[in-house]
Coordinates of C-alpha atoms in Angstrom, one line a residue:
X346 CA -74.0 43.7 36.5
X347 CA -72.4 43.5 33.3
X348 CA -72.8 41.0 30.7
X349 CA -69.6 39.3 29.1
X350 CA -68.0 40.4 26.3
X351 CA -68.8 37.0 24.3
X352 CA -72.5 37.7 25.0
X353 CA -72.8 41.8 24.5
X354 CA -70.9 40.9 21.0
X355 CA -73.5 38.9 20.1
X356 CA -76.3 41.2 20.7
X357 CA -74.5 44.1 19.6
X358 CA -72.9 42.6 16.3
X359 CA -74.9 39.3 15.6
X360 CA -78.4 40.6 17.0
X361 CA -78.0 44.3 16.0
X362 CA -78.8 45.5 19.1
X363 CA -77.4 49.4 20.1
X364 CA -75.4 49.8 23.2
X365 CA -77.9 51.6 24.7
X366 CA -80.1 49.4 24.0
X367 CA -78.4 46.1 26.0
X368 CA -77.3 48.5 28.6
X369 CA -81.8 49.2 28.8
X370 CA -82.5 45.5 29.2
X371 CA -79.9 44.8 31.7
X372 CA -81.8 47.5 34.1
X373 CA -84.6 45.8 33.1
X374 CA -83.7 42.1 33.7
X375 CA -81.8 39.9 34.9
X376 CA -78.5 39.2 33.9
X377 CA -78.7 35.3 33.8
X378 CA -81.7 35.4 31.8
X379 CA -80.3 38.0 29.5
X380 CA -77.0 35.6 29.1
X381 CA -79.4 31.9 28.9
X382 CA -81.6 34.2 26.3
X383 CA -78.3 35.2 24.5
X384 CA -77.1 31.7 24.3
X385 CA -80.3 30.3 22.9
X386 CA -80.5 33.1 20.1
X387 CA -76.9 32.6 18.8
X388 CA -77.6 28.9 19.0
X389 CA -81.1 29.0 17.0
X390 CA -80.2 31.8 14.8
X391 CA -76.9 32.3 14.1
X392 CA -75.2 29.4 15.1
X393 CA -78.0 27.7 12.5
X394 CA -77.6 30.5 10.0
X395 CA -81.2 31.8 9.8
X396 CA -81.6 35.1 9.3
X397 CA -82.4 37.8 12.2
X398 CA -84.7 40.1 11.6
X399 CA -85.4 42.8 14.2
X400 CA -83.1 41.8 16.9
X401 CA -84.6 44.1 19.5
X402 CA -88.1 42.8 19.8
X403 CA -86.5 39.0 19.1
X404 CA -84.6 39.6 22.6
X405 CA -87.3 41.4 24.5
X406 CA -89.9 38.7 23.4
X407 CA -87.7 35.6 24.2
X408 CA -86.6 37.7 27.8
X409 CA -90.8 38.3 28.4
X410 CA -91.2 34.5 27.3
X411 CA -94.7 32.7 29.7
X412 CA -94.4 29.8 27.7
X413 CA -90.5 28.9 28.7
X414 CA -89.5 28.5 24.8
X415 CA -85.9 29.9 25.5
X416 CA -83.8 27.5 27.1
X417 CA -81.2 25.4 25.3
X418 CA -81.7 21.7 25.6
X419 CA -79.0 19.8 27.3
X420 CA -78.0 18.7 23.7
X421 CA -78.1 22.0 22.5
X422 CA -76.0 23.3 25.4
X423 CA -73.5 20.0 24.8
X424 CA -73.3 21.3 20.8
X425 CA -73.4 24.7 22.0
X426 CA -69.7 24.0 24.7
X427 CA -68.6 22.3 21.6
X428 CA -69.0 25.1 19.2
X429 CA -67.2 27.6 21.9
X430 CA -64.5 25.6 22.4
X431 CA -63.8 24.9 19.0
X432 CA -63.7 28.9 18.4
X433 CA -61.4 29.3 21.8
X434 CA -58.7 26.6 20.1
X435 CA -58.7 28.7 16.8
X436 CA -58.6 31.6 18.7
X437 CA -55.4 30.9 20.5
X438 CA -54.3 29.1 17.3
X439 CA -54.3 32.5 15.8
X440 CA -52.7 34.4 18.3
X441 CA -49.6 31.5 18.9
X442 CA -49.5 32.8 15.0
X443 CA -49.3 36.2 15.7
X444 CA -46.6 35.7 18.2
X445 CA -44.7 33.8 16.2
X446 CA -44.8 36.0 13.5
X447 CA -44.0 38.8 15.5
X448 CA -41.0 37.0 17.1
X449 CA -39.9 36.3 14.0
X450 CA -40.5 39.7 12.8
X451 CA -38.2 40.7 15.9
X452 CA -35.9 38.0 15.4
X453 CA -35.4 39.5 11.9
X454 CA -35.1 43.1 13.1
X455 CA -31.7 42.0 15.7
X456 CA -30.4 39.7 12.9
X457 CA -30.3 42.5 10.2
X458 CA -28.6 44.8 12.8
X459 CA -26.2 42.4 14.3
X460 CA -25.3 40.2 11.3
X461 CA -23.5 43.7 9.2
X462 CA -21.5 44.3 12.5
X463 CA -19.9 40.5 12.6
X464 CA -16.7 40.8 11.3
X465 CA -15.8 38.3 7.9
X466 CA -13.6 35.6 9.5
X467 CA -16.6 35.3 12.0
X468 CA -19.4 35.1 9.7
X469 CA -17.2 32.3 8.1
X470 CA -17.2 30.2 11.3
X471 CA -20.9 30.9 12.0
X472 CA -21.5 29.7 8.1
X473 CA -19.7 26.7 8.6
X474 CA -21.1 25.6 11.6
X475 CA -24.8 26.1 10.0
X476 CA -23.6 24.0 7.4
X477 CA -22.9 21.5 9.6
X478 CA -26.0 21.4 11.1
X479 CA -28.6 18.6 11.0
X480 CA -31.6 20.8 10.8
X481 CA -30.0 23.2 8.2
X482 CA -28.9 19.5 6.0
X483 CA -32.1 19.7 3.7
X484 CA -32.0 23.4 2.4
X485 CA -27.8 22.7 2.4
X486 CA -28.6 20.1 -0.6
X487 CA -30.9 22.0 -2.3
X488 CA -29.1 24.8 -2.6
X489 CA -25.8 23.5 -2.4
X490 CA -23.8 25.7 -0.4
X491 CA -20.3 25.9 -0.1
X492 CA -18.2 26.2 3.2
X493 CA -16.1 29.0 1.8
X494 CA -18.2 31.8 1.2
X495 CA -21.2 32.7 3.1
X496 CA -24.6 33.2 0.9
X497 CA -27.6 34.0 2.2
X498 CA -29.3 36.1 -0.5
X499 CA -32.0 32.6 -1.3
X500 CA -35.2 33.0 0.9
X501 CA -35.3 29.6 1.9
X502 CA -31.3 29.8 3.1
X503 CA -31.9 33.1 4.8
X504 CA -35.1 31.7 6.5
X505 CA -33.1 28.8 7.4
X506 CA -29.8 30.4 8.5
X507 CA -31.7 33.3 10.9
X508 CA -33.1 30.2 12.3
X509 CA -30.1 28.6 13.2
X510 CA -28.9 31.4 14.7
X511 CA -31.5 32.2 16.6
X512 CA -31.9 28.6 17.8
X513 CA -27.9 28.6 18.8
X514 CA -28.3 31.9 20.7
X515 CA -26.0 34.1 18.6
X516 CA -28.6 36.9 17.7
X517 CA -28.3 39.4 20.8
X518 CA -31.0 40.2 22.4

């Protein structure tokens, strides 16, 4: 079998353990062990920040362990589930980020090529239908904007406006 990629990350990156090398004690034990001995590890060690030294021989002694020293504690493996799921929120906080930003991005991309191509009178209507939006009512005051010509050269009206527009449906897709 395979291990995970959670757990060959931390014996390849946290442990310093080669490829080879976990690929060597997989043929060699079992893959639950290897995965309990993994958890353990990154709980005592790194989890606890205390230094590794000689990851190899840390592994191989805790898989060869007689005196059953490696195994998590039921608190351990409560603080442990914790700590994982904790890292799994952030991780999909970062990539609803990313997708945001790169919908954005996007979203930037069609504006810039379809907002040239509007012709005048329409941008007018589009501006002055903005203006008279309820979300667009804060950055309108601060920037006091007027219906009759269309300004979007301030970052925060820009930001604001492709916004709008995107919300309303007029950027094609």
């Amino acid at each position: 079998g395979n291990l995970d990629l959670e757990r060959f990350t931390i014996l390849r990156e946290e442990l310093g353990i080669s490829g080879p090398q976990i690929r060597e004690l997989t043929r060699n034990h079992r893959l639950k062990r290897i995965e309990e001995v993994t958890d353990v590890l990154y709980f005592r060690y790194i989890l606890k920040k205390k230094r590794v030294r000689k990851g190899l021989s840390l592994v191989v002694n805790a898989l060869n362990d007689t005196e059953d020293k490696y195994f998590l504690t039921s608190s351990e493996k409560t603080e442990l589930a914790a700590h994982r799921e904790k890292k799994r929120q952030a991780s999909q906080e970062a990539e609803i980020v990313k997708l945001a930003s790169d919908n954005r991005r996007s979203a930037l991309d069609r504006f810039k090529d379809w907002w040239p191509s509007v012709p005048e009178d329409k941008q007018l209507d589009i501006w002055g239908l903005f203006l008279k939006d309820e979300i667009s009512l804060a950055v309108i005051r601060s920037k006091r904007l007027k219906s009759s010509t269309v300004d979007i050269s301030h970052p925060l009206v820009s930001s604001a406006f492709l916004a709008f527009v995107a919300r309303v449906g007029l950027i094609p897709e």
